[in-house]
Coordinates of C-alpha atoms in Angstrom, one line a residue:
Chain A
M212 CA -45.5 6.5 3.8
S213 CA -44.4 6.0 7.4
A214 CA -43.1 2.4 6.4
L215 CA -40.8 4.0 3.7
A216 CA -39.6 6.7 6.0
E217 CA -38.6 4.3 8.7
I218 CA -36.8 2.0 6.3
L219 CA -35.1 4.9 4.8
F220 CA -34.2 6.4 8.1
G221 CA -33.2 3.2 9.7
G222 CA -30.9 2.4 6.6
L223 CA -29.3 5.7 6.6
F224 CA -28.5 5.5 10.2
Q225 CA -27.2 1.9 10.3
G226 CA -25.6 2.3 7.1
S227 CA -23.6 5.2 8.5
L228 CA -22.3 3.3 11.3
Y229 CA -21.4 0.2 9.2
A230 CA -19.7 2.4 6.7
M231 CA -17.6 3.9 9.4
M232 CA -16.5 0.3 10.5
A233 CA -16.3 -1.3 7.0
V234 CA -13.9 1.7 5.8
G235 CA -11.4 0.9 8.4
L236 CA -11.5 -2.9 7.7
A237 CA -10.9 -2.0 4.0
L238 CA -8.1 0.6 4.8
V239 CA -6.0 -2.1 6.7
W240 CA -6.7 -4.8 4.2
T241 CA -5.9 -2.9 1.1
T242 CA -2.7 -1.4 2.6
I243 CA -1.3 -4.3 4.7
G244 CA -3.1 -7.1 3.2
V245 CA -4.3 -8.3 6.7
F246 CA -7.7 -8.7 8.4
N247 CA -8.0 -6.8 11.6
F248 CA -10.3 -8.8 14.1
S249 CA -9.8 -6.4 16.9
H250 CA -11.6 -3.6 14.9
G251 CA -14.8 -4.2 17.0
V252 CA -12.8 -3.8 20.2
F253 CA -11.5 -0.5 18.8
M254 CA -15.2 0.6 18.6
M255 CA -15.8 -0.4 22.1
L256 CA -12.7 1.1 23.5
G257 CA -13.3 4.5 21.8
A258 CA -16.7 4.7 23.4
Y259 CA -15.3 3.7 26.9
I260 CA -12.4 6.4 26.6
A261 CA -14.9 9.0 25.7
W262 CA -17.2 7.8 28.7
Q263 CA -14.3 8.1 31.1
L264 CA -13.4 11.5 29.9
V265 CA -16.9 12.8 30.2
E266 CA -17.0 11.0 33.6
L267 CA -13.8 13.0 34.5
G268 CA -15.7 16.3 33.8
L269 CA -14.5 17.2 30.4
P270 CA -17.4 18.5 28.1
A271 CA -18.5 16.2 25.4
A272 CA -16.9 18.6 22.8
V273 CA -13.5 18.0 24.2
A274 CA -13.7 14.5 25.4
F275 CA -15.0 13.0 21.9
P276 CA -12.1 14.4 19.8
V277 CA -9.6 13.3 22.4
A278 CA -11.0 9.9 22.6
V279 CA -10.6 9.7 18.8
V280 CA -7.0 10.8 18.9
V281 CA -6.2 8.3 21.6
M282 CA -7.7 5.7 19.5
A283 CA -5.4 6.6 16.6
G284 CA -2.5 5.9 19.1
V285 CA -4.1 2.5 20.2
G286 CA -4.4 1.6 16.6
W287 CA -0.9 2.4 15.9
I288 CA 0.4 0.5 19.0
L289 CA -1.5 -2.5 18.2
Q290 CA -0.3 -2.5 14.7
A291 CA 3.3 -2.2 15.9
S292 CA 3.0 -5.1 18.4
V293 CA 0.8 -7.9 16.8
V294 CA 1.1 -6.9 13.0
R295 CA 4.3 -5.4 12.0
P296 CA 6.7 -8.3 13.7
L297 CA 4.9 -10.8 11.5
I298 CA 5.1 -9.0 8.2
G299 CA 6.8 -11.0 5.6
R300 CA 5.7 -14.4 7.0
P301 CA 4.1 -16.8 4.3
N302 CA 0.9 -17.2 6.2
I303 CA 0.6 -13.9 7.6
V304 CA -3.1 -13.5 6.8
L305 CA -4.1 -16.3 9.1
V306 CA -1.5 -15.5 11.8
V307 CA -2.7 -11.9 12.0
V308 CA -6.3 -13.2 12.2
I309 CA -5.2 -15.1 15.4
T310 CA -2.9 -12.2 16.8
T311 CA -5.7 -9.5 16.4
L312 CA -8.5 -11.9 17.7
A313 CA -6.1 -12.4 20.9
A314 CA -5.2 -8.8 21.4
G315 CA -9.0 -7.9 21.0
S316 CA -10.0 -10.5 23.6
L317 CA -7.4 -9.2 25.9
I318 CA -8.5 -5.6 25.6
E319 CA -12.2 -6.7 25.9
N320 CA -11.4 -8.4 29.2
G321 CA -9.1 -5.5 30.2
A322 CA -12.1 -3.2 29.9
L323 CA -14.4 -5.6 31.7
T324 CA -11.8 -5.4 34.6
I325 CA -11.4 -1.7 34.5
W326 CA -14.9 -0.5 33.8
G327 CA -16.9 -3.6 35.0
P328 CA -19.9 -5.0 33.2
R329 CA -22.5 -2.6 34.3
S330 CA -24.0 -0.8 31.0
K331 CA -23.1 2.6 30.5
Q332 CA -24.2 5.6 28.2
I333 CA -22.4 8.6 26.8
P334 CA -24.1 12.0 26.0
A335 CA -25.7 12.2 22.7
L336 CA -24.0 14.6 20.2
I337 CA -27.4 16.5 20.2
A338 CA -30.1 15.9 22.7
G339 CA -33.7 15.8 21.9
N340 CA -36.1 14.3 19.4
T341 CA -38.1 15.3 16.4
T342 CA -40.6 13.7 14.0
I343 CA -39.8 13.3 10.3
G344 CA -42.4 11.8 7.9
G345 CA -44.4 10.4 10.9
V346 CA -41.4 8.7 12.3
G347 CA -40.0 9.8 15.8
V348 CA -36.1 10.2 15.6
S349 CA -33.5 11.4 17.8
L350 CA -31.4 14.3 16.9
H351 CA -28.4 12.2 17.7
Q352 CA -29.1 9.8 15.0
I353 CA -29.6 12.6 12.4
A354 CA -26.3 14.1 13.4
I355 CA -24.6 10.8 12.7
I356 CA -26.5 10.7 9.4
V357 CA -25.1 14.0 8.5
I358 CA -21.6 13.8 10.0
T359 CA -20.7 10.4 8.7
P360 CA -20.8 11.1 4.9
L361 CA -18.6 14.3 5.8
I362 CA -16.0 12.3 7.4
L363 CA -16.1 9.7 4.7
A364 CA -15.6 12.5 2.1
A365 CA -12.8 14.0 4.2
L366 CA -11.2 10.7 4.1
W367 CA -11.6 10.3 0.5
M368 CA -10.1 13.8 -0.2
F369 CA -7.3 12.7 2.1
L370 CA -6.5 9.7 0.0
N371 CA -7.0 11.2 -3.2
R372 CA -5.8 14.8 -2.9
T373 CA -2.9 14.8 -0.7
R374 CA 0.8 13.4 -1.1
L375 CA 0.4 11.3 2.0
G376 CA -2.9 9.7 0.9
L377 CA -1.1 9.0 -2.5
A378 CA 1.6 7.4 -0.5
L379 CA -0.9 5.3 1.4
R380 CA -2.6 4.2 -1.9
A381 CA 0.8 3.5 -3.4
V382 CA 1.7 1.1 -0.5
A383 CA -1.7 -0.6 -1.0
Q384 CA -0.7 -1.7 -4.6
N385 CA 2.8 -2.5 -4.4
E386 CA 5.0 -2.7 -1.3
D387 CA 8.5 -3.4 -3.1
A388 CA 7.9 -0.4 -5.5
S389 CA 7.0 1.8 -2.7
H390 CA 10.2 1.1 -1.0
L391 CA 11.9 2.0 -4.3
V392 CA 10.4 5.5 -4.5
G393 CA 11.4 6.1 -0.8
L394 CA 8.2 5.7 1.0
N395 CA 8.4 4.8 4.8
V396 CA 6.3 1.8 4.4
T397 CA 6.3 0.9 8.2
A398 CA 5.0 4.1 9.2
L399 CA 2.4 3.9 6.4
Y400 CA 1.2 0.8 7.8
G401 CA 0.8 2.3 11.2
L402 CA -1.0 5.3 9.7
A403 CA -3.5 2.9 8.1
F404 CA -4.2 1.2 11.5
A405 CA -4.3 4.6 13.2
I406 CA -7.0 5.8 10.8
A407 CA -8.9 2.7 11.0
A408 CA -8.9 2.7 14.7
S409 CA -10.1 6.4 15.0
L410 CA -13.0 5.7 12.8
A411 CA -14.0 2.7 14.6
G412 CA -13.7 4.7 18.0
L413 CA -15.7 7.4 16.6
A414 CA -18.4 4.8 15.5
G415 CA -18.4 3.6 19.2
I416 CA -18.9 7.1 20.5
F417 CA -21.9 7.3 18.0
M418 CA -23.2 4.1 19.2
G419 CA -22.6 4.8 23.0
G420 CA -24.8 7.8 22.7
Y421 CA -28.0 6.0 21.8
R422 CA -27.5 2.4 23.1
F423 CA -26.2 1.1 26.3
M424 CA -22.4 0.3 26.1
S425 CA -20.8 -3.0 27.4
P426 CA -17.4 -4.6 26.6
V427 CA -18.8 -6.8 24.0
M428 CA -20.6 -3.9 22.1
G429 CA -18.1 -4.1 19.2
S430 CA -18.6 -7.6 18.2
D431 CA -22.1 -7.3 16.5
P432 CA -20.8 -4.2 14.5
L433 CA -17.7 -5.9 13.6
L434 CA -19.7 -8.9 12.1
K435 CA -22.0 -6.6 10.3
A436 CA -18.9 -4.9 8.9
L437 CA -17.5 -8.2 7.8
I438 CA -20.7 -8.9 5.8
V439 CA -20.4 -5.4 4.3
V440 CA -16.9 -5.8 3.0
V441 CA -17.5 -9.5 1.9
F442 CA -20.8 -7.8 -0.1
G443 CA -19.2 -4.7 -1.5
G444 CA -15.6 -6.1 -2.0
I445 CA -12.7 -5.0 -0.1
S446 CA -10.4 -3.9 -2.8
S447 CA -11.2 -0.1 -2.5
I448 CA -12.7 2.1 0.2
S449 CA -15.7 3.3 -1.9
G450 CA -16.9 -0.3 -2.5
P451 CA -17.5 -0.9 1.2
I452 CA -19.1 2.7 1.9
F453 CA -21.7 1.9 -0.8
A454 CA -22.2 -1.6 0.4
A455 CA -22.7 -0.3 4.2
Y456 CA -25.6 1.8 3.1
L457 CA -27.1 -0.9 1.0
I458 CA -26.8 -3.4 3.8
G459 CA -28.0 -0.6 6.2
F460 CA -31.3 -0.4 4.1
F461 CA -31.6 -4.1 3.6
E462 CA -31.4 -4.6 7.3
A463 CA -33.9 -1.9 8.0
A464 CA -36.4 -3.3 5.3
C465 CA -35.8 -6.9 6.7
S466 CA -36.5 -5.9 10.3
Y467 CA -39.6 -3.8 9.3
Y468 CA -41.2 -6.7 7.2
F469 CA -39.9 -9.7 8.9
G470 CA -38.9 -8.6 12.3
L471 CA -35.6 -8.6 14.1
Y472 CA -35.5 -12.2 14.7
W473 CA -35.1 -13.1 11.0
T474 CA -32.8 -10.2 10.3
P475 CA -29.5 -11.8 10.9
A476 CA -30.5 -15.0 9.1
L477 CA -31.3 -12.9 6.0
L478 CA -28.0 -10.9 6.3
F479 CA -26.0 -14.0 6.3
G480 CA -28.2 -15.2 3.1
V481 CA -27.0 -12.2 1.4
L482 CA -23.5 -13.1 2.4
I483 CA -23.6 -16.6 1.2
L484 CA -25.2 -15.6 -2.1
T485 CA -22.5 -13.0 -2.7
L486 CA -19.8 -15.5 -2.1
M487 CA -21.5 -17.9 -4.4
V488 CA -22.2 -15.6 -7.4
R489 CA -19.5 -12.7 -7.0
P490 CA -17.1 -13.7 -4.4
E491 CA -14.7 -10.7 -5.1
G492 CA -17.7 -8.5 -4.1
I493 CA -20.2 -6.6 -5.9
F494 CA -18.2 -3.4 -6.4
A495 CA -14.9 -4.9 -6.5
S496 CA -12.3 -5.0 -9.3
R497 CA -10.0 -7.8 -8.8
S498 CA -6.9 -6.0 -7.9
R499 CA -6.0 -4.5 -4.3
G500 CA -5.9 -0.8 -4.1
L501 CA -7.4 2.2 -2.6
A502 CA -9.4 4.5 -4.8
Chain B
M138 CA 37.9 8.5 -10.7
N139 CA 36.4 6.8 -7.6
P140 CA 33.8 4.3 -8.2
I141 CA 30.4 5.7 -7.2
L142 CA 29.1 2.1 -6.1
S143 CA 31.3 -0.8 -4.8
V144 CA 30.1 -4.1 -3.9
E145 CA 32.7 -5.9 -1.7
G146 CA 32.2 -9.7 -0.9
V147 CA 28.5 -9.7 -0.6
T148 CA 26.8 -12.8 0.3
A149 CA 23.1 -12.8 0.1
G150 CA 20.1 -15.0 -0.2
Y151 CA 16.6 -15.8 0.8
G152 CA 16.0 -17.9 4.0
R153 CA 18.7 -20.7 4.0
V154 CA 19.3 -20.3 0.2
T155 CA 22.3 -18.4 -0.6
V156 CA 22.2 -16.9 -4.1
L157 CA 25.1 -14.4 -4.1
H158 CA 28.4 -15.8 -3.0
D159 CA 30.9 -13.2 -2.0
I160 CA 30.4 -11.1 -5.1
S161 CA 32.4 -8.1 -5.7
L162 CA 32.0 -5.4 -8.3
E163 CA 32.4 -1.7 -9.0
A164 CA 30.3 0.9 -11.0
G165 CA 31.1 4.6 -12.1
R166 CA 34.7 4.2 -12.6
F167 CA 34.6 3.8 -16.5
G168 CA 31.0 5.0 -17.1
N169 CA 27.9 2.7 -17.4
V170 CA 28.2 -0.8 -16.1
G171 CA 26.2 -3.8 -17.7
L172 CA 25.3 -6.9 -15.9
F173 CA 24.6 -10.1 -18.0
G174 CA 24.4 -13.8 -17.4
P175 CA 22.1 -16.5 -17.3
N176 CA 18.7 -16.0 -15.5
G177 CA 18.3 -17.3 -11.9
H178 CA 22.1 -16.6 -11.2
G179 CA 21.7 -13.8 -8.8
K180 CA 21.5 -10.5 -10.9
T181 CA 18.1 -9.4 -9.5
T182 CA 19.2 -10.5 -6.0
L183 CA 22.2 -8.3 -6.2
L184 CA 20.2 -5.3 -7.2
R185 CA 17.7 -6.0 -4.3
A186 CA 20.7 -5.9 -2.0
I187 CA 22.0 -2.8 -3.4
S188 CA 18.8 -1.0 -3.0
G189 CA 18.1 -2.1 0.5
L190 CA 15.2 -4.5 -0.3
L191 CA 17.3 -7.4 0.9
Q192 CA 19.7 -7.4 3.8
P193 CA 23.1 -9.2 2.8
K194 CA 24.4 -11.8 5.2
S195 CA 27.8 -10.5 4.9
G196 CA 30.0 -8.1 2.8
R197 CA 29.9 -4.3 2.1
I198 CA 28.1 -2.2 -0.3
R199 CA 29.4 1.6 -0.6
F200 CA 27.7 4.1 -2.4
D201 CA 29.6 7.3 -2.7
G202 CA 32.1 6.1 -0.2
Q203 CA 29.5 5.4 2.5
D204 CA 28.6 1.9 3.6
I205 CA 24.8 1.4 2.9
V206 CA 24.4 -2.1 4.2
G207 CA 21.7 -2.0 6.8
H208 CA 20.4 1.3 5.6
S209 CA 16.6 1.3 4.7
A210 CA 15.5 1.4 1.2
R211 CA 14.1 4.8 1.9
A212 CA 17.6 6.1 3.1
I213 CA 19.3 4.7 0.0
V214 CA 16.7 6.4 -2.4
G215 CA 17.2 9.5 -0.3
A216 CA 20.8 9.3 -1.2
G217 CA 20.1 9.2 -4.9
L218 CA 20.7 5.5 -5.7
I219 CA 17.5 4.6 -7.7
H220 CA 16.6 1.1 -8.7
V221 CA 13.9 0.3 -11.5
P222 CA 12.9 -3.1 -10.7
Q223 CA 12.1 -5.8 -13.4
G224 CA 8.9 -6.4 -15.1
N225 CA 7.4 -2.9 -14.8
R226 CA 5.1 -4.0 -11.9
L227 CA 4.2 -0.6 -10.6
F228 CA 1.2 0.7 -9.1
P229 CA -1.4 -0.6 -11.4
D230 CA -4.3 1.8 -10.2
L231 CA -2.4 5.0 -10.0
S232 CA -2.3 7.5 -12.9
I233 CA 0.9 8.4 -14.6
A234 CA 0.7 11.8 -12.7
D235 CA 0.4 10.0 -9.5
C236 CA 3.5 7.9 -10.1
M237 CA 5.5 10.9 -11.1
A238 CA 4.5 12.6 -7.9
L239 CA 5.6 9.4 -6.0
G240 CA 8.9 9.5 -7.9
A241 CA 9.5 12.9 -6.3
Y242 CA 8.5 11.8 -2.7
S243 CA 11.9 12.0 -1.3
P244 CA 13.1 15.5 0.3
R245 CA 16.0 15.3 -2.1
A246 CA 13.8 15.0 -5.2
R247 CA 11.0 17.3 -4.2
P248 CA 12.7 20.7 -5.0
H249 CA 13.6 19.3 -8.7
E250 CA 10.1 18.0 -9.2
A251 CA 9.0 20.5 -11.8
E252 CA 12.4 20.5 -13.7
N253 CA 12.4 16.6 -13.7
R254 CA 8.9 16.5 -14.9
E255 CA 10.1 18.5 -17.9
K256 CA 12.9 16.1 -18.6
V257 CA 10.5 13.0 -18.4
I258 CA 8.0 14.5 -20.6
K259 CA 10.7 15.6 -23.1
L260 CA 12.1 11.9 -23.1
F261 CA 8.8 10.1 -23.2
P262 CA 6.3 12.5 -24.9
K263 CA 3.8 9.5 -25.1
L264 CA 3.4 9.8 -21.3
A265 CA 2.1 13.3 -21.5
E266 CA -0.8 12.1 -23.8
R267 CA -1.9 9.6 -21.2
W268 CA -1.1 11.8 -18.2
R269 CA -4.3 11.0 -16.1
Q270 CA -4.6 7.4 -17.4
R271 CA -4.0 4.5 -14.9
V272 CA -1.0 2.6 -15.3
R273 CA -2.9 -0.8 -15.7
T274 CA -4.4 0.5 -19.0
L275 CA -1.1 1.1 -20.7
S276 CA 1.1 -1.0 -22.9
G277 CA 4.1 -2.7 -21.7
G278 CA 6.4 -0.3 -23.3
E279 CA 4.4 2.6 -21.8
R280 CA 4.5 1.1 -18.5
Q281 CA 8.3 0.7 -18.8
M282 CA 8.5 4.4 -19.6
V283 CA 6.5 5.1 -16.5
S284 CA 9.0 3.0 -14.5
I285 CA 12.0 4.8 -15.8
G286 CA 10.2 8.1 -15.6
T287 CA 9.3 7.4 -12.0
A288 CA 12.9 6.9 -11.2
L289 CA 14.1 9.9 -13.0
M290 CA 11.5 12.0 -10.9
S291 CA 13.7 10.7 -7.9
H292 CA 16.5 12.6 -9.3
P293 CA 18.9 9.8 -9.4
R294 CA 22.8 10.1 -8.9
L295 CA 23.0 6.5 -10.1
L296 CA 20.3 4.7 -11.9
I297 CA 19.9 0.9 -11.9
L298 CA 17.7 -0.7 -14.6
D299 CA 16.7 -4.4 -14.3
E300 CA 16.1 -5.7 -17.8
P301 CA 14.3 -2.6 -19.1
T302 CA 13.4 -4.3 -22.4
L303 CA 12.0 -7.5 -21.2
G304 CA 9.2 -8.7 -23.1
L305 CA 8.9 -5.7 -25.4
A306 CA 8.2 -5.8 -29.2
P307 CA 11.3 -5.0 -31.2
K308 CA 10.3 -1.6 -32.4
I309 CA 9.3 -0.4 -29.1
K310 CA 12.4 -1.8 -27.6
D311 CA 14.7 0.2 -30.0
E312 CA 12.9 3.3 -28.9
L313 CA 13.3 2.4 -25.3
C314 CA 17.0 1.7 -25.8
A315 CA 17.3 5.1 -27.7
S316 CA 15.7 6.8 -24.6
V317 CA 18.1 5.0 -22.1
M318 CA 21.0 6.3 -24.2
D319 CA 19.5 9.7 -23.8
I320 CA 19.4 9.3 -20.1
S321 CA 23.0 8.3 -19.9
R322 CA 24.1 11.2 -22.2
G323 CA 22.2 13.6 -19.8
G324 CA 24.9 12.7 -17.3
V325 CA 23.3 9.9 -14.9
P326 CA 25.6 7.0 -14.5
L327 CA 23.8 3.6 -15.1
I328 CA 24.0 0.0 -14.0
V329 CA 21.8 -2.0 -16.5
V330 CA 20.9 -5.7 -16.6
E331 CA 20.0 -6.8 -20.0
Q332 CA 19.9 -10.1 -22.0
D333 CA 20.7 -8.0 -25.2
I334 CA 24.3 -7.9 -25.2
E335 CA 24.5 -5.8 -28.5
F336 CA 22.5 -3.1 -26.5
L337 CA 24.8 -3.3 -23.4
L338 CA 28.1 -3.2 -25.6
E339 CA 26.7 0.1 -27.3
L340 CA 25.4 1.5 -24.0
T341 CA 28.1 0.6 -21.3
Q342 CA 32.0 0.8 -20.9
Q343 CA 32.3 -2.2 -18.4
L344 CA 30.5 -5.4 -18.3
Y345 CA 30.3 -8.1 -15.8
L346 CA 29.2 -11.7 -16.3
V347 CA 27.3 -13.0 -13.4
N348 CA 27.2 -16.8 -13.0
H349 CA 26.5 -18.7 -10.0
G350 CA 26.0 -15.8 -7.6
A351 CA 29.5 -14.3 -8.5
V352 CA 31.4 -12.4 -11.1
A353 CA 32.7 -14.8 -13.7
T354 CA 34.2 -12.3 -16.0
E355 CA 34.8 -8.8 -16.0
I356 CA 35.1 -7.0 -19.2
K357 CA 36.9 -3.6 -18.9
P358 CA 37.0 -0.7 -21.5
G359 CA 39.0 -1.5 -24.6
E360 CA 38.7 -5.3 -24.2
S361 CA 36.3 -5.8 -26.9
L362 CA 34.4 -9.2 -27.2
D363 CA 32.7 -10.6 -30.2
H364 CA 29.3 -12.3 -30.0
G365 CA 30.8 -15.8 -30.1
E366 CA 32.8 -15.2 -27.2
I367 CA 30.0 -14.1 -25.0
M368 CA 27.9 -17.1 -26.2
S369 CA 30.5 -19.5 -25.0
M370 CA 30.7 -17.5 -21.6
Y371 CA 26.9 -18.1 -21.3
F372 CA 27.0 -21.7 -22.2
G373 CA 30.6 -23.1 -21.4
H374 CA 33.0 -24.3 -23.9

């Protein structure tokens, strides 16, 4: 019983974080058709900005939302500086891999210079612990498990029930046709990056509340998010969400039965198997588009 | 009557390749305008330059008296110049309803959304039956109807159609041609690129033969042509 509870809980928790990260990657891929390798750095930066604001004396309830909004701005600026100028180049996918990696490295080292290498922690969303099904869990983790689906549902509602969301889905499918109905394609690209960066920043704040933060804290979640989007397929945002939770459960089960040491190897095994059997991802249709 | 659109000495292309060489034409002075000519001679490039998808290297394009070269595609749509591109490659995973909402996205079109939706449904009753269906599940003819319907939702003052009947079965094609005639009768001036000369002769009052990126021949109202003459224009003498 306690084994099942532990795997279930661990899966839901990890899955939540991966989903927040993977959705942002998928959003940027589907709308702009590029892969954002500074996504992990967004996560780190969100956590550090939140930490700084709390350190300056702001209550967490103010600091966290402010950090998320600041991250939206960071995402927009990054898009305008290292992605937008390259749009229209024939080899844009590869070029943007390099520019976002470079920008990420710059930000990462900037954070190291500003905040130093010493590990930091930000306040938990809810302090305290409890026991469920014989497993000790923190209320912070439970809060994340509850909040994440709400945020993802809100994102889904935004994309599927609002005019602006419709415009974002349209750009994802056909750029020329989007120009011809009068959409502001450049602004929508910025918006996609801004949303992705805020979600990553929020994931960073979540993570900084239960684990020590460092300037490289985003690289492992980015790697996991990459596995998630390859596994689930990146042509929609619902695919990565389901895949994130599946990968979360898989990881929790692996680390329970085989130990933490073997878990990454097994995860990459899944990745390789997916690429061999169904390279477009298990939930994917073959086209690009948000739904 | 002043032309609603005039293209004056436009040169344009992709990268170092020049497709349009100092092309000039006018639309709206005598009614609808038809463009025809062999494939690969710049008709689509001209339309892309007009709608702001492609920046001309030189020349002027005036819409309603105003120079629109350098304006964004969004601004041009906002002014009421609507371009239906070739090959109905729309938004495959959006529903017809979504496409119609997108058509009415610009601030100019939004107040007329309900009224234009009525018009589109009256023109293409088939679309109403499939209103919530994804565009990718529709037939070629239906997708073309969605393309044109989306453009009508944008409340056009001038409508540009790039080969609306391309690849359609003869029966569907006839239906679509009839609908395009209806749109024209509704008072929207048209610029139509078409390979079907009979259809162009019926629909338009003024024809341009575009060849090697320039206007080879202009046929004004009253100057009727027979099929043989057009064939000789296409293929040389």
